[in-house]
CSV table of C-alpha atoms and ligand atoms in Angstrom, one decimal:
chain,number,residue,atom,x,y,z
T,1,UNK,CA,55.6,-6.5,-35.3
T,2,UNK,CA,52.6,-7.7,-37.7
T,3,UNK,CA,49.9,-6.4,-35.6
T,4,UNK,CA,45.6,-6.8,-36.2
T,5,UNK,CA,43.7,-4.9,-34.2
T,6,UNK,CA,39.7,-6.6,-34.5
T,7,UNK,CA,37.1,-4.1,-33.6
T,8,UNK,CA,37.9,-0.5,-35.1
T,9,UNK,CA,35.6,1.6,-32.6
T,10,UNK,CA,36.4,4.1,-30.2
T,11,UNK,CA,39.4,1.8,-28.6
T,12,UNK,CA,40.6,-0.3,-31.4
T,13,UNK,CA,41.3,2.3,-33.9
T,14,UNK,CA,43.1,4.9,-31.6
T,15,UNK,CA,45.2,1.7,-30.2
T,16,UNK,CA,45.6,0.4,-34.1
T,17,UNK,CA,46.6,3.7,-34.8
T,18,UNK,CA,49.0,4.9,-32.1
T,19,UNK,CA,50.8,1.2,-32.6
T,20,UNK,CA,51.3,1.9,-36.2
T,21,UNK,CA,53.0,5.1,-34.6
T,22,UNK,CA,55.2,3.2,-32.8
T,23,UNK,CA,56.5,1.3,-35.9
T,24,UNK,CA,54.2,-1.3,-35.9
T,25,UNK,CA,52.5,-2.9,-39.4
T,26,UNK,CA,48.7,-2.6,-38.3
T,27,UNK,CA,45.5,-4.0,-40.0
T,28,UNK,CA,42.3,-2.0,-38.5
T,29,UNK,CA,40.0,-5.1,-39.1
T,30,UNK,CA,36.1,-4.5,-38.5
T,31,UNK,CA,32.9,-6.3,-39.5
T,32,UNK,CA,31.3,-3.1,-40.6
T,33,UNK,CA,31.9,-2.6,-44.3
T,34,UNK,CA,31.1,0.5,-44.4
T,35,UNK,CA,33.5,1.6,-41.5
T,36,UNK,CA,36.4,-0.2,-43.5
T,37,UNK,CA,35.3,1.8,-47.0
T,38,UNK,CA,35.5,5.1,-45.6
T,39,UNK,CA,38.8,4.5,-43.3
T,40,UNK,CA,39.7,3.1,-46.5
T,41,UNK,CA,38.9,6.4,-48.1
T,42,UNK,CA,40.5,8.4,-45.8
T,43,UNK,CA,37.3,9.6,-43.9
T,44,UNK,CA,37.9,9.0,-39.9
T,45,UNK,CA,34.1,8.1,-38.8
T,46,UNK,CA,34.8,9.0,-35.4
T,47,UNK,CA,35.8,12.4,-33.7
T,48,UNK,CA,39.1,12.4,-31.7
T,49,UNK,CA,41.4,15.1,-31.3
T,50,UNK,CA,44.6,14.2,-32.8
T,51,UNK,CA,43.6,10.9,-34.4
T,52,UNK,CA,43.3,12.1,-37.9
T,53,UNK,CA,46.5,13.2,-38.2
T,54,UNK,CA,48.3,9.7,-37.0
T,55,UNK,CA,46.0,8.2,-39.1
T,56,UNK,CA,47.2,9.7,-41.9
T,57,UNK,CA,50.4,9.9,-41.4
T,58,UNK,CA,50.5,6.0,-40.5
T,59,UNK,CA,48.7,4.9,-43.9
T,60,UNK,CA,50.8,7.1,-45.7
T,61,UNK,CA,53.7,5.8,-44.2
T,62,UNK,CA,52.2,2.3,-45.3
T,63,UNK,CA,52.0,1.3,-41.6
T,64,UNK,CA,48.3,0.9,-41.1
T,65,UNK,CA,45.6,-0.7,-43.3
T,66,UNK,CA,41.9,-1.2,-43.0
T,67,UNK,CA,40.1,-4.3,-43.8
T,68,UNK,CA,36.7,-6.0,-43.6
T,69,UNK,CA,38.2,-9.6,-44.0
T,70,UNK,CA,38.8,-10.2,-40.0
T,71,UNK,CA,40.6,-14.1,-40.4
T,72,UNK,CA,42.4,-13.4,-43.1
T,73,UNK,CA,43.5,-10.1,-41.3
T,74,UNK,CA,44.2,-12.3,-38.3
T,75,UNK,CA,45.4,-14.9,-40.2
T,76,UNK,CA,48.5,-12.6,-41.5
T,77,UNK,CA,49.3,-11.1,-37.8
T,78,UNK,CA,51.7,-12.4,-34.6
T,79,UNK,CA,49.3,-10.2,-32.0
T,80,UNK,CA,45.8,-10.0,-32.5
T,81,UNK,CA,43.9,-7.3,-30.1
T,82,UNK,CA,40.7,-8.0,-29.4
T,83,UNK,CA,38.6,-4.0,-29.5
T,84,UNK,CA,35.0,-5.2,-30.1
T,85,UNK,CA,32.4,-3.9,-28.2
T,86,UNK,CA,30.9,-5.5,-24.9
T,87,UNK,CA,27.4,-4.0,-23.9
T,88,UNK,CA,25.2,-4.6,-20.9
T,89,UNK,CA,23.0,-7.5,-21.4
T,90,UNK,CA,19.2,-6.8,-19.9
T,91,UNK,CA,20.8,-8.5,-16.4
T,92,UNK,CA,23.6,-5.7,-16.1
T,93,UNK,CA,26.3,-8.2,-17.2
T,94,UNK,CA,28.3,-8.0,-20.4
T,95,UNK,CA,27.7,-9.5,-23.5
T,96,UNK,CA,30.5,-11.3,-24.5
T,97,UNK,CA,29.0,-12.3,-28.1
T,98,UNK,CA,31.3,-10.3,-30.2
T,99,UNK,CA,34.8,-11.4,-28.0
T,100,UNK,CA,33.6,-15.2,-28.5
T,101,UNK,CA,32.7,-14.7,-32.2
T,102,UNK,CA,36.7,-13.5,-32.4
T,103,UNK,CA,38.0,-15.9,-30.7
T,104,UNK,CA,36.6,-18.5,-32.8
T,105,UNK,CA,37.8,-17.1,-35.6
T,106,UNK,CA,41.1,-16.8,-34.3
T,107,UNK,CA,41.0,-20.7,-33.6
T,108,UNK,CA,40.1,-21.2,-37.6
T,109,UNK,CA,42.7,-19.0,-39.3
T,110,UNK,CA,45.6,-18.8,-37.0
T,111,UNK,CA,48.6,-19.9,-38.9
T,112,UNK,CA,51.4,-19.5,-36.4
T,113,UNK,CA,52.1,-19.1,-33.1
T,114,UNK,CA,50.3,-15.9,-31.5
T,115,UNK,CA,49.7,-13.6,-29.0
T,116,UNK,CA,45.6,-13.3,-28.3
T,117,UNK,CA,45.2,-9.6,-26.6
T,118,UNK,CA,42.1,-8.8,-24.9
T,119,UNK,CA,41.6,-5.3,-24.6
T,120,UNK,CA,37.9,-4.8,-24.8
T,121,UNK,CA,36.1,-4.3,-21.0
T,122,UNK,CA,35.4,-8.1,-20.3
T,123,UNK,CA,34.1,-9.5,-16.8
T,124,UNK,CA,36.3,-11.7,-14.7
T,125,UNK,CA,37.0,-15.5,-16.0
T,126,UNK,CA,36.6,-14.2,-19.6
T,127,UNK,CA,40.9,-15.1,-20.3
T,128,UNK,CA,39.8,-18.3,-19.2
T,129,UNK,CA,36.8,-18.6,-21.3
T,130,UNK,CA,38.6,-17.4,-24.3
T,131,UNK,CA,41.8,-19.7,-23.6
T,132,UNK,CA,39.1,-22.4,-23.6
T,133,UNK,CA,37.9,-21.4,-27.5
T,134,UNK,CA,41.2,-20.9,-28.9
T,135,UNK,CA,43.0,-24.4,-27.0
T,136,UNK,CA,41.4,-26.6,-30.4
T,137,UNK,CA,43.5,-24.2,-32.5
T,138,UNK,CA,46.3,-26.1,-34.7
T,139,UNK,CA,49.1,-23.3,-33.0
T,140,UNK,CA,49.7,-22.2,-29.6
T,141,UNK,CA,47.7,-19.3,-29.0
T,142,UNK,CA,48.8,-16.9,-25.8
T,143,UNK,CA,46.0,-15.0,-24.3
T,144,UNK,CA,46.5,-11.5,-22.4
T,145,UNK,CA,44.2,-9.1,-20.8
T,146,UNK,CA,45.2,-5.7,-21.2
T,147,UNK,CA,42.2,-3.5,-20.6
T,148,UNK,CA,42.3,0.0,-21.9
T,149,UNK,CA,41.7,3.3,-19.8
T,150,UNK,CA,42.2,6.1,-22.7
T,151,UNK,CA,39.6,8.8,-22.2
T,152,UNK,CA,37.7,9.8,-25.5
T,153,UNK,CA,38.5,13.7,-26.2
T,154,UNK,CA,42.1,13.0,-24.8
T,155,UNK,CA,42.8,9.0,-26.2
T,156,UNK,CA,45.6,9.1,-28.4
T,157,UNK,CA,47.6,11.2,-26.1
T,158,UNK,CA,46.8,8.9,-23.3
T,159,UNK,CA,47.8,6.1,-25.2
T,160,UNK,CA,50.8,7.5,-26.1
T,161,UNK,CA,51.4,8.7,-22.7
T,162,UNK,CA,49.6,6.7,-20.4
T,163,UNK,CA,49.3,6.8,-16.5
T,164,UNK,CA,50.3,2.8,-16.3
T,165,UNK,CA,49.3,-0.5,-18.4
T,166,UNK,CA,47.7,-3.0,-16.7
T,167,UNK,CA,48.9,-6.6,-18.2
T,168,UNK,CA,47.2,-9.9,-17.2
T,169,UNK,CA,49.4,-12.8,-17.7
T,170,UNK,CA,49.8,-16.4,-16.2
T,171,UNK,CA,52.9,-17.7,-18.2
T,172,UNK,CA,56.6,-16.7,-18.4
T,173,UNK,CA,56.8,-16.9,-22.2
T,174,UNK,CA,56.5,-14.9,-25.3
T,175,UNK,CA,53.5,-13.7,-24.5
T,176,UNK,CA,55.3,-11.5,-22.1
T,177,UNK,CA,58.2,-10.6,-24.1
T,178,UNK,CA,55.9,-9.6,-26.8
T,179,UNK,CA,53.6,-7.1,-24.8
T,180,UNK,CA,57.2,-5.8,-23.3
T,181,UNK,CA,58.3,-4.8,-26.7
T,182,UNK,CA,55.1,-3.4,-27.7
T,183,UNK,CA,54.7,-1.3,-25.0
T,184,UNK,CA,58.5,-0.4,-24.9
T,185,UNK,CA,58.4,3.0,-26.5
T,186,UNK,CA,55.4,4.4,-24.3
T,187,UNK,CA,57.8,3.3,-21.3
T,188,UNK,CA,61.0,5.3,-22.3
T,189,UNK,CA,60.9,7.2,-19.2
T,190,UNK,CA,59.7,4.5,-16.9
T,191,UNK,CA,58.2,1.5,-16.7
T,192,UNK,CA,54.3,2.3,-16.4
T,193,UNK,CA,53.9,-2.2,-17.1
T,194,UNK,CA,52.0,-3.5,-14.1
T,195,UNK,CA,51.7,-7.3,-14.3
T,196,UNK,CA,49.4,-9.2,-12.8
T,197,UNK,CA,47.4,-12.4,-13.6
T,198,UNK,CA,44.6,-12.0,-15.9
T,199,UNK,CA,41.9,-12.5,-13.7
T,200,UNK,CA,42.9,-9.4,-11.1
T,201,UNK,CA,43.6,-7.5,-14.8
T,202,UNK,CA,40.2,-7.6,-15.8
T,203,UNK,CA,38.8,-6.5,-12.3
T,204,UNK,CA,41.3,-3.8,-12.1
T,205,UNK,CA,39.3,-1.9,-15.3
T,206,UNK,CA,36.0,-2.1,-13.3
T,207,UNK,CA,37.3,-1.4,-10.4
T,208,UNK,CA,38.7,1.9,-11.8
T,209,UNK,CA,35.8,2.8,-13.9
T,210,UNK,CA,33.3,2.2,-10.5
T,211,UNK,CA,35.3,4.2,-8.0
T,212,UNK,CA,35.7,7.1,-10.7
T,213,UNK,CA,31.8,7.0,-11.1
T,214,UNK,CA,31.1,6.7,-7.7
T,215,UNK,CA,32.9,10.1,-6.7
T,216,UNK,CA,31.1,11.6,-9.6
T,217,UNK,CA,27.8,10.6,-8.1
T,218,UNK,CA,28.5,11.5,-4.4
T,219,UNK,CA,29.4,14.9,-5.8
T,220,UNK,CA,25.8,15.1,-7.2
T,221,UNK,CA,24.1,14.0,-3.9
T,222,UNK,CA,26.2,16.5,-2.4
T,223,UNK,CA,25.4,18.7,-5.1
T,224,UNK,CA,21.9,18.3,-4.2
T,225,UNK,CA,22.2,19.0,-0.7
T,226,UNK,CA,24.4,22.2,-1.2
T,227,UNK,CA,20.7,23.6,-3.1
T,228,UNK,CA,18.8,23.0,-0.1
T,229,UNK,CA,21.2,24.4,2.8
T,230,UNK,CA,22.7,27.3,0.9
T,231,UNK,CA,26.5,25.8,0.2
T,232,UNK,CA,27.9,26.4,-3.3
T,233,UNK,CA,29.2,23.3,-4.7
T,234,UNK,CA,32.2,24.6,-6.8
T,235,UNK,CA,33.3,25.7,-3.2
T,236,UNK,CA,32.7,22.6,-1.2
T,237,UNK,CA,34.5,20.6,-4.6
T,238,UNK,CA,37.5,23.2,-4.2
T,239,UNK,CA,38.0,22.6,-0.2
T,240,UNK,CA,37.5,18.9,-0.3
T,241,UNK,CA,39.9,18.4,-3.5
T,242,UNK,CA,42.8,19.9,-2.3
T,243,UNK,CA,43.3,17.3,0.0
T,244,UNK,CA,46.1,15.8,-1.4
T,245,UNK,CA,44.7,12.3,-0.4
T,246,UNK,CA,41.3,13.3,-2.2
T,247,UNK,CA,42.7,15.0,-5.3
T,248,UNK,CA,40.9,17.2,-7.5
T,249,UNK,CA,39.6,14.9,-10.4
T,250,UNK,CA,36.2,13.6,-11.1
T,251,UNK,CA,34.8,15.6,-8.3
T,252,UNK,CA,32.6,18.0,-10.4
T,253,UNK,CA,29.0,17.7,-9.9
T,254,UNK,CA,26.7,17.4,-13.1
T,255,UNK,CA,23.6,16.0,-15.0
T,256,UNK,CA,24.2,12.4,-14.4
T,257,UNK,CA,27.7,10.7,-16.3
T,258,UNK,CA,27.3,8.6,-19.6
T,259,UNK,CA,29.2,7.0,-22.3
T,260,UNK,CA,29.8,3.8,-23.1
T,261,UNK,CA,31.7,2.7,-20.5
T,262,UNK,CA,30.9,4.3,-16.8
T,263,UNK,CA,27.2,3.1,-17.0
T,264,UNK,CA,27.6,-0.2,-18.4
T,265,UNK,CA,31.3,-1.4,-16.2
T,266,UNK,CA,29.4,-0.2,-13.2
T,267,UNK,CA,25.9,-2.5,-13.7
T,268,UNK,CA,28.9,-5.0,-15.1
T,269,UNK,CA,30.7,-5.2,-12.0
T,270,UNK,CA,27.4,-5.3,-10.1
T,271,UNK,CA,26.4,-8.3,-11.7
T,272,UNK,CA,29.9,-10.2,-11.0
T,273,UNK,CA,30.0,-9.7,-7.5
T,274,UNK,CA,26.0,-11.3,-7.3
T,275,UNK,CA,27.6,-14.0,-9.6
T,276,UNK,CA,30.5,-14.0,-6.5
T,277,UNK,CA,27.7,-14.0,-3.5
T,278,UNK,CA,29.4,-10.5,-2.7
T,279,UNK,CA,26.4,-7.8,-2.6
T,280,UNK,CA,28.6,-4.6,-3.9
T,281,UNK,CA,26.1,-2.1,-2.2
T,282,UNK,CA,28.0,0.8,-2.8
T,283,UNK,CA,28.6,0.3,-6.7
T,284,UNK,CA,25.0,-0.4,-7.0
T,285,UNK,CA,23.8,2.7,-5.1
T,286,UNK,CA,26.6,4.6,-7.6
T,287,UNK,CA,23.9,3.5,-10.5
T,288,UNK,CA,20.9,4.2,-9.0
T,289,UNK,CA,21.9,7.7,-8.1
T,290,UNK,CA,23.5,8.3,-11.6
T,291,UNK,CA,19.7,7.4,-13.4
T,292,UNK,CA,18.1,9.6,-10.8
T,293,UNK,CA,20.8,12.6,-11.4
T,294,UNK,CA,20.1,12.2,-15.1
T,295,UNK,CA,16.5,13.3,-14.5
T,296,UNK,CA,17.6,16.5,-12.7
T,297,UNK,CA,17.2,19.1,-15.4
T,298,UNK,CA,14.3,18.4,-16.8
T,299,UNK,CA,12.5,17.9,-12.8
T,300,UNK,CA,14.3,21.6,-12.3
T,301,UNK,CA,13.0,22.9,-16.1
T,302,UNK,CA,9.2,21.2,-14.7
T,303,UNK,CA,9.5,23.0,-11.5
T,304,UNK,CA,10.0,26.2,-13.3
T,305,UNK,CA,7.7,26.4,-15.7
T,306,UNK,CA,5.0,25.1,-12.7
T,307,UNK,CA,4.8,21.5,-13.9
T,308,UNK,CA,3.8,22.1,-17.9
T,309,UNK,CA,6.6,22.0,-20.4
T,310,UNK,CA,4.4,21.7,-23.3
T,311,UNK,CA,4.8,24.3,-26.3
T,312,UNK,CA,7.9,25.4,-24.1
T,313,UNK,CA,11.1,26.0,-26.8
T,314,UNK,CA,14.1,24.7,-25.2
T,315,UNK,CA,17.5,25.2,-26.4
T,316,UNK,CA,20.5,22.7,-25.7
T,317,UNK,CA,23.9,23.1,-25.9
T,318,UNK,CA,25.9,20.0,-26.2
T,319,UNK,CA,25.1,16.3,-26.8
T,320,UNK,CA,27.7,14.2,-26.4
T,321,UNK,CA,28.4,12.9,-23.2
T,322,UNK,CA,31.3,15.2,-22.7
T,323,UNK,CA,33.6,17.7,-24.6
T,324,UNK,CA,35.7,16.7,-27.4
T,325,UNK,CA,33.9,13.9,-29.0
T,326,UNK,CA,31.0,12.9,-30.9
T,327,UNK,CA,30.2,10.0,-28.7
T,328,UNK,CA,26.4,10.0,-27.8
T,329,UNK,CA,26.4,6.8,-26.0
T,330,UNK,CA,24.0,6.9,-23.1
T,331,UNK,CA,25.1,10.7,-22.3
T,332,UNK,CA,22.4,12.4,-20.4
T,333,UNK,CA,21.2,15.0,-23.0
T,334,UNK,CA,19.3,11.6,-24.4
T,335,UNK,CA,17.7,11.4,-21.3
T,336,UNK,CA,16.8,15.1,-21.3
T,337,UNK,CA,15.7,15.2,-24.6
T,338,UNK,CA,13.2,12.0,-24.5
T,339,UNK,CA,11.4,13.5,-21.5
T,340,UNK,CA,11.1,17.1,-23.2
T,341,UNK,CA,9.9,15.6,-26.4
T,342,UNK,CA,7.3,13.2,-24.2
T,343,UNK,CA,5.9,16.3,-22.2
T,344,UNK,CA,5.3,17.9,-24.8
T,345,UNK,CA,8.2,20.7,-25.2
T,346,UNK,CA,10.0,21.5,-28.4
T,347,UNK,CA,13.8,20.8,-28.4
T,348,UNK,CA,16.6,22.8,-30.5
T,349,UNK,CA,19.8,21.4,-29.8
T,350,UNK,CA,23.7,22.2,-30.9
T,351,UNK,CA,26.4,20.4,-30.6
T,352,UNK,CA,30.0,21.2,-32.3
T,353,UNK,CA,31.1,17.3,-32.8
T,354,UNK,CA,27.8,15.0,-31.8
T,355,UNK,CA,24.6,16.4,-34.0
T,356,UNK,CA,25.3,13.8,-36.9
T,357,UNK,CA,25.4,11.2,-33.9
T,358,UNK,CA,22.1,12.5,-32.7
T,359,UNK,CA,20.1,13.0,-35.8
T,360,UNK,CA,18.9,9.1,-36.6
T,361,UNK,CA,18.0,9.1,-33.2
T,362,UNK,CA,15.9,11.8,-33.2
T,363,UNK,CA,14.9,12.8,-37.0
T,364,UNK,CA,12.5,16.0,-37.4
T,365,UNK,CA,11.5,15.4,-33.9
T,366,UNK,CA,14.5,17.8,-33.1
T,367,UNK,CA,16.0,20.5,-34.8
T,368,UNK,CA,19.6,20.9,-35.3
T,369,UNK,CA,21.5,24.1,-35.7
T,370,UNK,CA,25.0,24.7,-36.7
T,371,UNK,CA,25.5,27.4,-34.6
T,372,UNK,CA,25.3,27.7,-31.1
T,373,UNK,CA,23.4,31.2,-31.1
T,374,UNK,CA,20.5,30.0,-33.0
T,375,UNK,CA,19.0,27.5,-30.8
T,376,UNK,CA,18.9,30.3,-28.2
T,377,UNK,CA,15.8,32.0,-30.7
T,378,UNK,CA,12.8,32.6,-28.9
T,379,UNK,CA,13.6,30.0,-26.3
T,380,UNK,CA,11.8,29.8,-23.5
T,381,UNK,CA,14.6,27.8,-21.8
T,382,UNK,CA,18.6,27.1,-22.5
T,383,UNK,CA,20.4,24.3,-21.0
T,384,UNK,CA,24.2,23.5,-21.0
T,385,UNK,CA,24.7,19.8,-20.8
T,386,UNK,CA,28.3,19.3,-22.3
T,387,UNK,CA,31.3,21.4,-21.3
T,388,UNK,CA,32.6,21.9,-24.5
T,389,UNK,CA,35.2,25.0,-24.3
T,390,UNK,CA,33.3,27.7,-26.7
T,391,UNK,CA,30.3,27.4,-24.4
T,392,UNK,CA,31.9,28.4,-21.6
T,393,UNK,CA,31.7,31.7,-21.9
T,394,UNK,CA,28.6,33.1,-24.1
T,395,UNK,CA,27.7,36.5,-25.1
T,396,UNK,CA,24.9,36.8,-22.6
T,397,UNK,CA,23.9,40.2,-24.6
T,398,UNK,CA,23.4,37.9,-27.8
T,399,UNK,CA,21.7,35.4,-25.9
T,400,UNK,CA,19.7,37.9,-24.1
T,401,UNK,CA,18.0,38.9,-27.3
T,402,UNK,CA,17.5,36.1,-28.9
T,403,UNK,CA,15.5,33.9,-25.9
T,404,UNK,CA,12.1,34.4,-25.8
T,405,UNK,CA,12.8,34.1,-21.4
T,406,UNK,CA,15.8,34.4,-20.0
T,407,UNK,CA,16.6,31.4,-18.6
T,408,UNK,CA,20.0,29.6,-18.1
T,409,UNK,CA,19.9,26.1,-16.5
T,410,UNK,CA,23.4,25.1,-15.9
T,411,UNK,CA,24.3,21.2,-16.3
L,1,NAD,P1,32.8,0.7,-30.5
L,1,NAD,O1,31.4,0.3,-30.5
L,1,NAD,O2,33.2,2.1,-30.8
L,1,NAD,O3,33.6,-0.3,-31.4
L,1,NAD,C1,33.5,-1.7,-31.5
L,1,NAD,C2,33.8,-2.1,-32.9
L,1,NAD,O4,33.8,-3.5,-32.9
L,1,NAD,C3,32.7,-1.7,-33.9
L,1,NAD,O5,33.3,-1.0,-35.0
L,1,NAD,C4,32.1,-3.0,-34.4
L,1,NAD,O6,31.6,-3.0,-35.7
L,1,NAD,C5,33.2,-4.0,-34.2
L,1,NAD,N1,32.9,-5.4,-34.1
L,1,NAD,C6,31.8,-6.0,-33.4
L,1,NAD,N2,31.9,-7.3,-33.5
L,1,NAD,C7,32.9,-7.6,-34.3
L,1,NAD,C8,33.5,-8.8,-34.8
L,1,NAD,N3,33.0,-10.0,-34.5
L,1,NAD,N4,34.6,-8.7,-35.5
L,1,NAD,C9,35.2,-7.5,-35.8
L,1,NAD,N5,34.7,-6.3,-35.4
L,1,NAD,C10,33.6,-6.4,-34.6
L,1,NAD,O7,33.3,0.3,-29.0
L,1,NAD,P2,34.5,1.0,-28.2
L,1,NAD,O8,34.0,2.2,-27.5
L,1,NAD,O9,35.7,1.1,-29.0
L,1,NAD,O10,34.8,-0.1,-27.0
L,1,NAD,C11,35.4,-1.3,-27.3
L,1,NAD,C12,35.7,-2.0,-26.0
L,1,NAD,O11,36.6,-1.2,-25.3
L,1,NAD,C13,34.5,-2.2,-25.1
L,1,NAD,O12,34.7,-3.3,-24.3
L,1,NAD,C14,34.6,-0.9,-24.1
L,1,NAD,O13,34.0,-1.2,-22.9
L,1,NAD,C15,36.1,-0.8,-24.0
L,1,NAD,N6,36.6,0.5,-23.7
L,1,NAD,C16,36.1,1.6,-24.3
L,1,NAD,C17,36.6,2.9,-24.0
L,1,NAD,C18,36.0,4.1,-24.6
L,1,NAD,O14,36.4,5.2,-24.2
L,1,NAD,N7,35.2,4.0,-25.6
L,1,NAD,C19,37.7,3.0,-23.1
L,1,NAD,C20,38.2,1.9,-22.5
L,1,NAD,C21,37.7,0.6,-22.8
């Protein structure tokens, strides 16, 4: 199928990608220029394990194509999928800005029947909203929701392999048959399709995205409470987990989740159910907990060093807001590092995929190593904030003699 895939972030150029694996003809087609030039060039601007390969192997192949000219990209397609970004507006709500500004121009330049795919996070009502924009268009324009749960550090295996595929869809048309046969060879071994109308669609993403965030901050209350009664919360994790109607994931306690999705679907679905009249107390309270756990380390660092961190040399070790990507987007070493830098400590961080993220952000402000074992000189503190495999077990002898105090604050 003649596929465009708008919006060639995180989502849309894994999904552009893995459909050009599947035997699709893809156009990756993005407003930023310089994106296109160096996909174009054969530069992959974002880290994901795996993606560069399929990437290549896809362009090669002369299945996938990049290009800055978004109409005439959808313009030559039968699907469009709709990738573009959807922030938090200052209300907690999601700006839709970017989703409008494609729908519009899919109501200019269609030239055939399509199928209009919206797999960005958008609140509820936003099929009908877009159905709206695109009903002036001079063809019949079929719009889906199909919100996307890959994971970054894992996403082109989970799109390839994903747990289901949540499809929003009123008619009984070729909207339908379409998503069927593009999904067909990720369902080889069962159907993982679940339909429902779009409206339920786009809750089910938040939905998910809340109650994943949600155990993730009652693991850091409980986290919390372990310190001051003597538990060990690895143990309590462990015990509760195996409860097969608990389960294991997204129970491990930590400095406060990020990303570019948790934070923002959880404020977002806070903000549709006050636009309901339903007060979701318990998604709210998830937030609220989440800013205050992202303040933990530096309130424990504080407590250390008796309430002054200034001239204190603190190492970090990871960035981004988890292992295996480069993805800074709201991750809590920000946090971390804003309110070092503010009291008055300096800050040496390392991270193996996110340090090109973080230095616009931060400029000489921070110093950057390339190796782990160098931010540890004459550091007065070291902190692990990401996960990331080849921290997990250091040469404490190394470390030992290069930190200035030996002190380890575990994320
Ligand atoms: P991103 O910021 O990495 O990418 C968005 C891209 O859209 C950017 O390259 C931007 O230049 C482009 N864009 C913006 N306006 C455009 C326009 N009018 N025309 C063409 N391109 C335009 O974002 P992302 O992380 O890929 O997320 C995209 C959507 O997917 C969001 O709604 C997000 O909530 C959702 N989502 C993200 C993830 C994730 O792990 N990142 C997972 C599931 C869902």
């Amino acid at each position: 199928m003649k596929l465009c895939m708008v919006g060639t972030g995180y989502v849309g150029l894994v999904s552009g990608a893995c459909f050009a694996e599947t035997g699709n003809q893809v156009v990756c087609a993005d407003i930023d220029e310089k994106k296109i030039e160096r996909l174009r060039a054969g530069e992959v601007p974002i880290f994901e394990p795996g993606l560069e390969e399929v990437i290549e192997r896809n362009v090669a192949g002369g299945r996938l194509s990049f290009s800055s000219d978004v109409a005439a990209a959808i313009a030559a397609s039968e699907v469009v999928f709709v990738a573009v970004g959807t922030p938090s507006r200052s209300d907690g709500g999601a700006d839709l800005s970017a989703v409008d500004k494609v729908a519009e121009t899919v109501a200019e330049s269609v030239e055939r029947e399509m199928v209009l795919v919206l797999k960005s996070t958008v609140p509820v009502g936003t099929n009908t909203r877009v159905r709206r924009i695109v009903a002036g268009a001079p063809h019949p324009v079929h719009v889906v929701s199909n919100p996307e749960f890959l994971k970054e550090g894992d996403a082109v295996n989970d799109f390839l392999r994903p747990d289901r595929i949540v499809l929003g869809c009123d008619e009984d048309g070729p909207a339908r048959d379409v998503m069927g046969r593009l999904y067909h060879p990720v369902c080889l071994d069962r159907d993982r399709i679940v339909w429902m109308d779009p409206v339920s669609a786009e809750l089910t993403k938040y939905v998910a995205n809340t109650m994943l965030a949600m155990r993730i901050s009652f693991m850091n209350e409980i986290a919390a409470l372990c310190e001051k009664v003597g538990a060990d919360v690895h143990s309590v994790r462990h015990g509760v987990g195996s409860d097969q109607r608990i389960g294991s994931k997204f129970l491990y306690a930590g400095p406060g989740y990020g990303g570019s999705c948790f934070p923002k679907d959880v404020r977002a679905l806070v903000n549709t159910g006050r636009e309901a009249g339903v007060e979701l107390e318990l998604a709210a309270t998830t937030d609220r907990v989440n800013d205050r756990q992202k303040g933990v380390i530096a309130r424990k660092l504080k407590q250390h060093f008796d309430g002054d961190l200034r001239g204190k040399r603190v190492a970090i070790w990871g960035i981004a807001f988890k292992p295996r990507t480069d993805d800074i987007r709201e991750s809590a070493t920000l946090t971390l590092i804003d309110t070092l830098l503010s009291e008055g400590a300096q800050v040496v961080a390392h991270d193996p995929e996110a340090m090109d993220e973080a230095r616009p952000r931060y400029g000489d402000r921070v110093t950057f190593v390339d190796d782990a074992y160098d931010a540890a000189m004459g550091a007065d503190a070291l902190v692990l904030m990401t996960e990331w495999r080849q921290y997990q077990n250091p040469n404490f002898d190394q470390l030992a003699a290069a930190m200035h105090r030996k002190l380890i604050v575990d994320g």
